mmCIF file with all atom_site columns, C-alpha atoms in Angstrom:
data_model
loop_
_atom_site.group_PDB
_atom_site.id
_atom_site.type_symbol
_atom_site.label_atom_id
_atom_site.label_alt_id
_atom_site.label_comp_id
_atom_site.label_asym_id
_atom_site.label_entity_id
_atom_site.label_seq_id
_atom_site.pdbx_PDB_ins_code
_atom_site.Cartn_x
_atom_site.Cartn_y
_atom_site.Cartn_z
_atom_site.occupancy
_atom_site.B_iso_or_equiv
_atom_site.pdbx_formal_charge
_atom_site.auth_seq_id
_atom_site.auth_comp_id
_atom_site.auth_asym_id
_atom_site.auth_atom_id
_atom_site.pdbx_PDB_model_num
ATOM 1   C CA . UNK A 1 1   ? 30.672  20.505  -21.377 1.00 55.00 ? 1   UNK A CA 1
ATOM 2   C CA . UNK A 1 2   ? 28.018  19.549  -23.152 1.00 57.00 ? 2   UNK A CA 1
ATOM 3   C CA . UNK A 1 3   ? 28.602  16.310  -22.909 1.00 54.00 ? 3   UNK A CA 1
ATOM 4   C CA . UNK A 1 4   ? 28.322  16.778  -19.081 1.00 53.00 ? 4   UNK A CA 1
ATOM 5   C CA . UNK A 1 5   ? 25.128  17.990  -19.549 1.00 51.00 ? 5   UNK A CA 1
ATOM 6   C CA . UNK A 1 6   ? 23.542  15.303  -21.654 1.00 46.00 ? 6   UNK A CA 1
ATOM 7   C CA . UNK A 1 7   ? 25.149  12.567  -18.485 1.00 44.00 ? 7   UNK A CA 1
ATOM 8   C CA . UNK A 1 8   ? 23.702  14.397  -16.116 1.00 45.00 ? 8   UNK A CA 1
ATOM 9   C CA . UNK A 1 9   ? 19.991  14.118  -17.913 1.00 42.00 ? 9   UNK A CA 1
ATOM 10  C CA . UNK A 1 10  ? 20.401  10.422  -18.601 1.00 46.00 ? 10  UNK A CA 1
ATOM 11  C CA . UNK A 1 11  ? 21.431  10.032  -14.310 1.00 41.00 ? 11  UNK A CA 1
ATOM 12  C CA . UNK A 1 12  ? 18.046  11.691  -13.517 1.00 45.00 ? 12  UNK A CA 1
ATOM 13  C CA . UNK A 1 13  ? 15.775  10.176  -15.944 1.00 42.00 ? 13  UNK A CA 1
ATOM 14  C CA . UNK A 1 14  ? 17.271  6.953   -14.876 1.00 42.00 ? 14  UNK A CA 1
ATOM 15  C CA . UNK A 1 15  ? 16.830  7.855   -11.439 1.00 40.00 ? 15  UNK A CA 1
ATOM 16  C CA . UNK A 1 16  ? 13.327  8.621   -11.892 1.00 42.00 ? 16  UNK A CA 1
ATOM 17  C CA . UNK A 1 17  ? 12.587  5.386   -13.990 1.00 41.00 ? 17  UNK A CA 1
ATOM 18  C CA . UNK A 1 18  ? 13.934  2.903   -11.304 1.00 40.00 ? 18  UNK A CA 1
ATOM 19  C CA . UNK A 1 19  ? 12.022  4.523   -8.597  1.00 40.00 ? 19  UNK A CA 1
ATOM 20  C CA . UNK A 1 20  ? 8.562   3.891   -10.056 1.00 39.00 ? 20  UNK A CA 1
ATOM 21  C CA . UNK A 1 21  ? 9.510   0.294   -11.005 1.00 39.00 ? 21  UNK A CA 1
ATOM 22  C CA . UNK A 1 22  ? 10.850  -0.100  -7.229  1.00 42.00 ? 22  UNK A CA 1
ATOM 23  C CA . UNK A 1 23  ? 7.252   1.636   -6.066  1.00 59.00 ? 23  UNK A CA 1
ATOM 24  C CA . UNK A 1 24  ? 4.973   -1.094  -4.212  1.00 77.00 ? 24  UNK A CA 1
ATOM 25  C CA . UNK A 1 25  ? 2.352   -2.044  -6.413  1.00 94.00 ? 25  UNK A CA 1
ATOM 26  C CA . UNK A 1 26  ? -1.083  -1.044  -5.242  1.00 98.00 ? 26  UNK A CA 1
ATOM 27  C CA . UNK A 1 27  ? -4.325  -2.362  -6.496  1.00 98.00 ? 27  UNK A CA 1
ATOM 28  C CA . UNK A 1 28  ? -7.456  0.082   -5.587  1.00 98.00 ? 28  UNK A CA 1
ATOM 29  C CA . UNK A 1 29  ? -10.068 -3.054  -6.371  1.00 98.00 ? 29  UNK A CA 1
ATOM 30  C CA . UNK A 1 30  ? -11.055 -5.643  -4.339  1.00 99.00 ? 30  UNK A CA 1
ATOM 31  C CA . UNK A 1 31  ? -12.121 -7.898  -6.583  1.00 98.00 ? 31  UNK A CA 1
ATOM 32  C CA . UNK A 1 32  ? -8.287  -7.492  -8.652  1.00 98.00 ? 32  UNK A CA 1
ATOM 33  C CA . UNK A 1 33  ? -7.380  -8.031  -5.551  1.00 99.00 ? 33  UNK A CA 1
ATOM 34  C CA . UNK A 1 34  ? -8.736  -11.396 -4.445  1.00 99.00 ? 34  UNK A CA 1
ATOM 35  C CA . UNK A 1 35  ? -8.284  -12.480 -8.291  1.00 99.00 ? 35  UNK A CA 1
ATOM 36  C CA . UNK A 1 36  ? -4.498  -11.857 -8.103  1.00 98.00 ? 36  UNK A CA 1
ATOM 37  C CA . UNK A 1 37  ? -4.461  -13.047 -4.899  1.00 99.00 ? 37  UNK A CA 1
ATOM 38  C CA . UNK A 1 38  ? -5.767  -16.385 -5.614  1.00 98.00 ? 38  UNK A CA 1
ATOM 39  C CA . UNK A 1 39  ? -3.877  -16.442 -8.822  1.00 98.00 ? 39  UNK A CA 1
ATOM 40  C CA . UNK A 1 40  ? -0.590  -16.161 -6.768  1.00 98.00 ? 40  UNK A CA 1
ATOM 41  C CA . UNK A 1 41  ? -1.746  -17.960 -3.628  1.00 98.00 ? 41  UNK A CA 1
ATOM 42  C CA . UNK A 1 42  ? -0.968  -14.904 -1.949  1.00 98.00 ? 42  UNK A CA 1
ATOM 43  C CA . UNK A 1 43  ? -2.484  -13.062 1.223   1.00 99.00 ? 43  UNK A CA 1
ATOM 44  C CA . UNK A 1 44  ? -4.161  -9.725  0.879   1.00 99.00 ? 44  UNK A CA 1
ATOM 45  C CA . UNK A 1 45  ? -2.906  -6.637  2.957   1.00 99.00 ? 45  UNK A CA 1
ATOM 46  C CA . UNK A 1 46  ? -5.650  -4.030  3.094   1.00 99.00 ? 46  UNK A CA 1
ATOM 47  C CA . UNK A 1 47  ? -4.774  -0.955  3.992   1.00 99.00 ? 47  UNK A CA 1
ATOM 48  C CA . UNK A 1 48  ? -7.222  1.923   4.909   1.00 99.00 ? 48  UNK A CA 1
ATOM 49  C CA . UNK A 1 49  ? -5.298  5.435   5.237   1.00 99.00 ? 49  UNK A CA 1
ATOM 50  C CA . UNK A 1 50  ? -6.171  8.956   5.143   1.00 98.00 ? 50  UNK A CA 1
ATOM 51  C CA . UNK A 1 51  ? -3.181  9.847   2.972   1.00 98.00 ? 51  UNK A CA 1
ATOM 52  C CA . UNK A 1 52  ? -3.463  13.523  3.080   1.00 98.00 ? 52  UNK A CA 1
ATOM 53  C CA . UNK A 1 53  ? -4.623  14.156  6.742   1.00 98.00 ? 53  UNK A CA 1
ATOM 54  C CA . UNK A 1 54  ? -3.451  11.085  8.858   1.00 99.00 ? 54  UNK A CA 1
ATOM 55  C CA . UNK A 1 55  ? -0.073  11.568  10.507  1.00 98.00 ? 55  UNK A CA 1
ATOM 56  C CA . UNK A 1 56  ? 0.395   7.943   11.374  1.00 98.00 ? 56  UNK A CA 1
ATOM 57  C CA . UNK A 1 57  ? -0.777  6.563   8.139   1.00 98.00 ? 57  UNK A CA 1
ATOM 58  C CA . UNK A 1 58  ? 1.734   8.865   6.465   1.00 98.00 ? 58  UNK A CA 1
ATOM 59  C CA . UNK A 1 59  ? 4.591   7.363   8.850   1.00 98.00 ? 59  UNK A CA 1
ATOM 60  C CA . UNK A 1 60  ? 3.634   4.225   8.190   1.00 98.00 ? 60  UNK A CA 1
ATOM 61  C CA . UNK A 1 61  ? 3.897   5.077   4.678   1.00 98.00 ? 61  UNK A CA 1
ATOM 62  C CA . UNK A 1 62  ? 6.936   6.352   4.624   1.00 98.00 ? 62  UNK A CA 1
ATOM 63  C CA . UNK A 1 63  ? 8.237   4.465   7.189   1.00 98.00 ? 63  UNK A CA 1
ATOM 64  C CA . UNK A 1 64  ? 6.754   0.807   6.302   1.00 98.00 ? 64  UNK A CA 1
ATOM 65  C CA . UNK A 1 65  ? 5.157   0.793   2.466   1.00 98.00 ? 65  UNK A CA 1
ATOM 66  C CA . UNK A 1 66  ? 7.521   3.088   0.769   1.00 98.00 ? 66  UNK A CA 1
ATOM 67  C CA . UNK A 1 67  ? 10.680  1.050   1.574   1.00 98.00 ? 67  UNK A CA 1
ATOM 68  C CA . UNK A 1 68  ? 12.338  -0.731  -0.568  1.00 98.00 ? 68  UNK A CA 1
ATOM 69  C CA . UNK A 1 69  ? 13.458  -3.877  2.048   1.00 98.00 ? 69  UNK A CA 1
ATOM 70  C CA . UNK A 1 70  ? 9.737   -4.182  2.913   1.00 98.00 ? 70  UNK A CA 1
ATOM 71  C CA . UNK A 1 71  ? 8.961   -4.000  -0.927  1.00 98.00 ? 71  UNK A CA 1
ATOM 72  C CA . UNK A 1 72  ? 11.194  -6.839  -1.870  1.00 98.00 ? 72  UNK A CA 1
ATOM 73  C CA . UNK A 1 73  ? 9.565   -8.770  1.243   1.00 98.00 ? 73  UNK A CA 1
ATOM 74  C CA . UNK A 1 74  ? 6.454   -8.498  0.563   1.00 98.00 ? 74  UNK A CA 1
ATOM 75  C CA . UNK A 1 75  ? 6.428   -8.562  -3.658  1.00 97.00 ? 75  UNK A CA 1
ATOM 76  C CA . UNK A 1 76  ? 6.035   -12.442 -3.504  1.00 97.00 ? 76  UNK A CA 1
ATOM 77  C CA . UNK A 1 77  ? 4.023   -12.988 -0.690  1.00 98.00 ? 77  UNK A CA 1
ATOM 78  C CA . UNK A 1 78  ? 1.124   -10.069 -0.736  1.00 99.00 ? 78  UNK A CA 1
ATOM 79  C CA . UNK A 1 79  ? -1.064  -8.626  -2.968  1.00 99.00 ? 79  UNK A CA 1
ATOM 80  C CA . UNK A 1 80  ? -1.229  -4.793  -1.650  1.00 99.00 ? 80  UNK A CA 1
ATOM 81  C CA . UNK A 1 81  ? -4.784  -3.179  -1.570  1.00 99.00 ? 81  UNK A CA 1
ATOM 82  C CA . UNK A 1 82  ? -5.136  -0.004  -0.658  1.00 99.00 ? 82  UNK A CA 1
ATOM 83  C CA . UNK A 1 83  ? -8.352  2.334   0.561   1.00 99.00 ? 83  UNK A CA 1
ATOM 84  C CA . UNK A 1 84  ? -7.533  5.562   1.059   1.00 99.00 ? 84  UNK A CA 1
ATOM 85  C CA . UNK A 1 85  ? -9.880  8.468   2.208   1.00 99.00 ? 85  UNK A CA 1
ATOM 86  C CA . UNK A 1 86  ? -8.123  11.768  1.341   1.00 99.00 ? 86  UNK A CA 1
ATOM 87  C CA . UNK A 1 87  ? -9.816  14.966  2.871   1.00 98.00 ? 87  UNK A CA 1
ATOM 88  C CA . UNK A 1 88  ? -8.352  17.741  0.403   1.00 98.00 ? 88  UNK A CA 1
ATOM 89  C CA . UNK A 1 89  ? -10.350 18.582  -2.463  1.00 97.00 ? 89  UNK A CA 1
ATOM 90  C CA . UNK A 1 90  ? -7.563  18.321  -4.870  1.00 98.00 ? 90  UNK A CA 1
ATOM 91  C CA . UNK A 1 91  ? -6.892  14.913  -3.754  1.00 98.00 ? 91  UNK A CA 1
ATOM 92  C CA . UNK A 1 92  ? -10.423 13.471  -3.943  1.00 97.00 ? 92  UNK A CA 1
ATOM 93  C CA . UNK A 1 93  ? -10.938 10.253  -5.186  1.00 98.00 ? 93  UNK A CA 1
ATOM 94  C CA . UNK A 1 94  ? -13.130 9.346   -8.124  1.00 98.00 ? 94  UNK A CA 1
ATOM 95  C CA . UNK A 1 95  ? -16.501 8.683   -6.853  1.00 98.00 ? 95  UNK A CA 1
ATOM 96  C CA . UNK A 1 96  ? -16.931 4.882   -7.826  1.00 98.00 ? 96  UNK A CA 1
ATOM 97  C CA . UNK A 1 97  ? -13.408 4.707   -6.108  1.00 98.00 ? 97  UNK A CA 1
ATOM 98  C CA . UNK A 1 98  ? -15.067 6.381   -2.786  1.00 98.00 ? 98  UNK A CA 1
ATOM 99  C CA . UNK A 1 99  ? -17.884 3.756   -3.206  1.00 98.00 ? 99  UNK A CA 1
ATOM 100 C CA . UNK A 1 100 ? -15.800 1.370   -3.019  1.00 98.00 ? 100 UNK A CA 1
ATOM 101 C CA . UNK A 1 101 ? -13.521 2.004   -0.114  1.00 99.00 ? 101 UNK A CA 1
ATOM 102 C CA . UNK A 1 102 ? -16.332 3.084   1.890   1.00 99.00 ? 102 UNK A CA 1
ATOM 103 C CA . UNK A 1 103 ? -17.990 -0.441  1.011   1.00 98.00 ? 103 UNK A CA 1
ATOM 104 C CA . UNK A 1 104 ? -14.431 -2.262  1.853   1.00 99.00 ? 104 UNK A CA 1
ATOM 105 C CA . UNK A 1 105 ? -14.529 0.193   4.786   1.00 99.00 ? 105 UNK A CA 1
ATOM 106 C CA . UNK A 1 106 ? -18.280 -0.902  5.881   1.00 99.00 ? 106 UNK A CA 1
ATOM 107 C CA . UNK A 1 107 ? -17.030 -4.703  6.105   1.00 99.00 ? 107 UNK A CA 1
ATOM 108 C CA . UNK A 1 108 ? -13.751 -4.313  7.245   1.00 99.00 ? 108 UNK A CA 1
ATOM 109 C CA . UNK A 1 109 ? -12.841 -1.213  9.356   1.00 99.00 ? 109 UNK A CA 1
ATOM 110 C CA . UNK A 1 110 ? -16.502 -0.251  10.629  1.00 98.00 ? 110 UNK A CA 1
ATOM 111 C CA . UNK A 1 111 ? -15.026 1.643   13.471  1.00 98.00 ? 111 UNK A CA 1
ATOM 112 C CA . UNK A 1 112 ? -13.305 3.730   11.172  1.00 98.00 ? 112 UNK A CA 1
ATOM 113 C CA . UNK A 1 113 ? -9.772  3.372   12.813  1.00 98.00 ? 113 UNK A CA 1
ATOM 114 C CA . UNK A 1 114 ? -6.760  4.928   10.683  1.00 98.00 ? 114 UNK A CA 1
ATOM 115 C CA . UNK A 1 115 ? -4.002  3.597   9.738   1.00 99.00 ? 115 UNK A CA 1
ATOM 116 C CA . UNK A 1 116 ? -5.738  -0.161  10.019  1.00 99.00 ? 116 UNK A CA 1
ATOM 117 C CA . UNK A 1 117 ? -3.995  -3.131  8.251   1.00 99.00 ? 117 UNK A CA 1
ATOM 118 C CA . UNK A 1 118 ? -6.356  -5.816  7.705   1.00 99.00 ? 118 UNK A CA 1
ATOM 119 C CA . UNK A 1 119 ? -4.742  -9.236  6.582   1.00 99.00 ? 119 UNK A CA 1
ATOM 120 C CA . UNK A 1 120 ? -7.074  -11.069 4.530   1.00 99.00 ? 120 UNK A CA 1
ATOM 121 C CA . UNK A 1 121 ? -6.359  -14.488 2.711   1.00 99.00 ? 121 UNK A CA 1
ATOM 122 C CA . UNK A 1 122 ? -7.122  -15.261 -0.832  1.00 98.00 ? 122 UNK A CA 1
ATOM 123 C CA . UNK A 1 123 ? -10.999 -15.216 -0.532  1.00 97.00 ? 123 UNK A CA 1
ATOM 124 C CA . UNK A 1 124 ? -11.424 -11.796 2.101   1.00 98.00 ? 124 UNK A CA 1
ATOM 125 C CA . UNK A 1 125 ? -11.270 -13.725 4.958   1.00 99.00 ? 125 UNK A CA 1
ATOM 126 C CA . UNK A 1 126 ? -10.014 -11.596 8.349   1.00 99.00 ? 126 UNK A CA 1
ATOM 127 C CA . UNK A 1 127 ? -6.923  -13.592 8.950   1.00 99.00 ? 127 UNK A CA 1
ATOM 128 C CA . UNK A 1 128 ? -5.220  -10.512 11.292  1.00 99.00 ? 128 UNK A CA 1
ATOM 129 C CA . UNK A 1 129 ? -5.362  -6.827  11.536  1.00 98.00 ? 129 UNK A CA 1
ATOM 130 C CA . UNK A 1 130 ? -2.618  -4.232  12.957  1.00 98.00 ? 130 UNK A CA 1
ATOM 131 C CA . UNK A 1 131 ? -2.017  -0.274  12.775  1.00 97.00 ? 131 UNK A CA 1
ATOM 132 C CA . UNK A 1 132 ? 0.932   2.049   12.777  1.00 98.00 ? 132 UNK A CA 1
ATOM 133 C CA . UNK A 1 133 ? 3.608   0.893   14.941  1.00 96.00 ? 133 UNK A CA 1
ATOM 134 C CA . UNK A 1 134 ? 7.554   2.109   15.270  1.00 96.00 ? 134 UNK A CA 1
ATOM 135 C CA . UNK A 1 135 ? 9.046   -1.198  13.802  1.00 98.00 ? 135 UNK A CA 1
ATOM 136 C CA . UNK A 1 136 ? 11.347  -1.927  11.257  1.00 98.00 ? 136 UNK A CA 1
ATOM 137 C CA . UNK A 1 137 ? 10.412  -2.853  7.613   1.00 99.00 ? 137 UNK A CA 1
ATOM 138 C CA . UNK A 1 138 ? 11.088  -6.250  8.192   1.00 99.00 ? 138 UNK A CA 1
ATOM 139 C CA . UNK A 1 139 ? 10.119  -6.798  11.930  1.00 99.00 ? 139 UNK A CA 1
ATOM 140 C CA . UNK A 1 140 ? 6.597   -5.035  10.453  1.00 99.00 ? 140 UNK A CA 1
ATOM 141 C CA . UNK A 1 141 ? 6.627   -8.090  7.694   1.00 99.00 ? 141 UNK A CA 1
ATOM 142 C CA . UNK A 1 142 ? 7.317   -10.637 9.581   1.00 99.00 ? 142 UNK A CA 1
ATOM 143 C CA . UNK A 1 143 ? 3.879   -9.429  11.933  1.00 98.00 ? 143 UNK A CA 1
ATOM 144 C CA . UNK A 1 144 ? 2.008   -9.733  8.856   1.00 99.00 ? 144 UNK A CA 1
ATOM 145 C CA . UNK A 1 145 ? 2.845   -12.637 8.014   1.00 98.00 ? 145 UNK A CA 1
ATOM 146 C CA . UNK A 1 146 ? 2.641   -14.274 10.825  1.00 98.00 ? 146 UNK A CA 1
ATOM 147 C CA . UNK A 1 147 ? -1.270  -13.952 10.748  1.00 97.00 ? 147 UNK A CA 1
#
């Protein structure tokens, strides 16, 4: 029985270990950003989300971002940026992180739409831009990447 026990604790750390090295990997600064991105000679997705209050940024979350078939798509091909703006209180951001979405924000999304996914290449230039749509992981990376 106590074996059992001890199996059953190594299944869900394990669990738990492989999901955060399956999770997408976000940067939060533009300049990491464009460095990676030129590093890798990769395209920038920029994604500006109200993670906390926005229904279709949270379905396209879910949906799109949190997969893992759109993860292994995109691993090699984008560098993920995201800017969120959170309305809770007990999810607010650090304030040189709200500086710097709302600068990304000022440049990129000045009409202040949410979701907005803003392709940019290597050096921040607008190379296409899209929202939440009901599309399949891959059918949603292949739009990207077309751009």
């Amino acid at each position: 029985m106590k074996n059992k026990k001890w199996a059953a604790l190594w299944v869900i750390c394990g669990v738990f270990f492989f999901q955060g090295l399956m999770a997408q990997d976000w940067q939060t600064n533009f300049d990491t950003a464009k460095d990676l991105a030129q590093k890798r000679s990769n395209n920038i997705v920029l994604v500006f989300q109200g993670s906390d209050w926005c229904a279709p940024c949270i379905k396209l979350d879910r949906e799109i971002w949190s997969s893992k078939e759109f993860q292994d798509l995109a691993k090699d091909h984008f560098v993920m940026l995201k800017a969120d703006f959170p309305r809770k209180k007990s999810n607010k951001l650090p304030e040189e992180q709200e500086a710097r979405n709302k600068s990304l924000a000022a440049k990129y999304n000045p009409n202040g739409y949410f979701p907005y996914v803003v392709v940019l290449d290597p050096t921040g230039n607008v190379l296409g831009q899209a929202g939440y749509e009901k599309a399949s992981p891959k059918a949603y990376f292949n739009k990207l990447n077309s751009f």
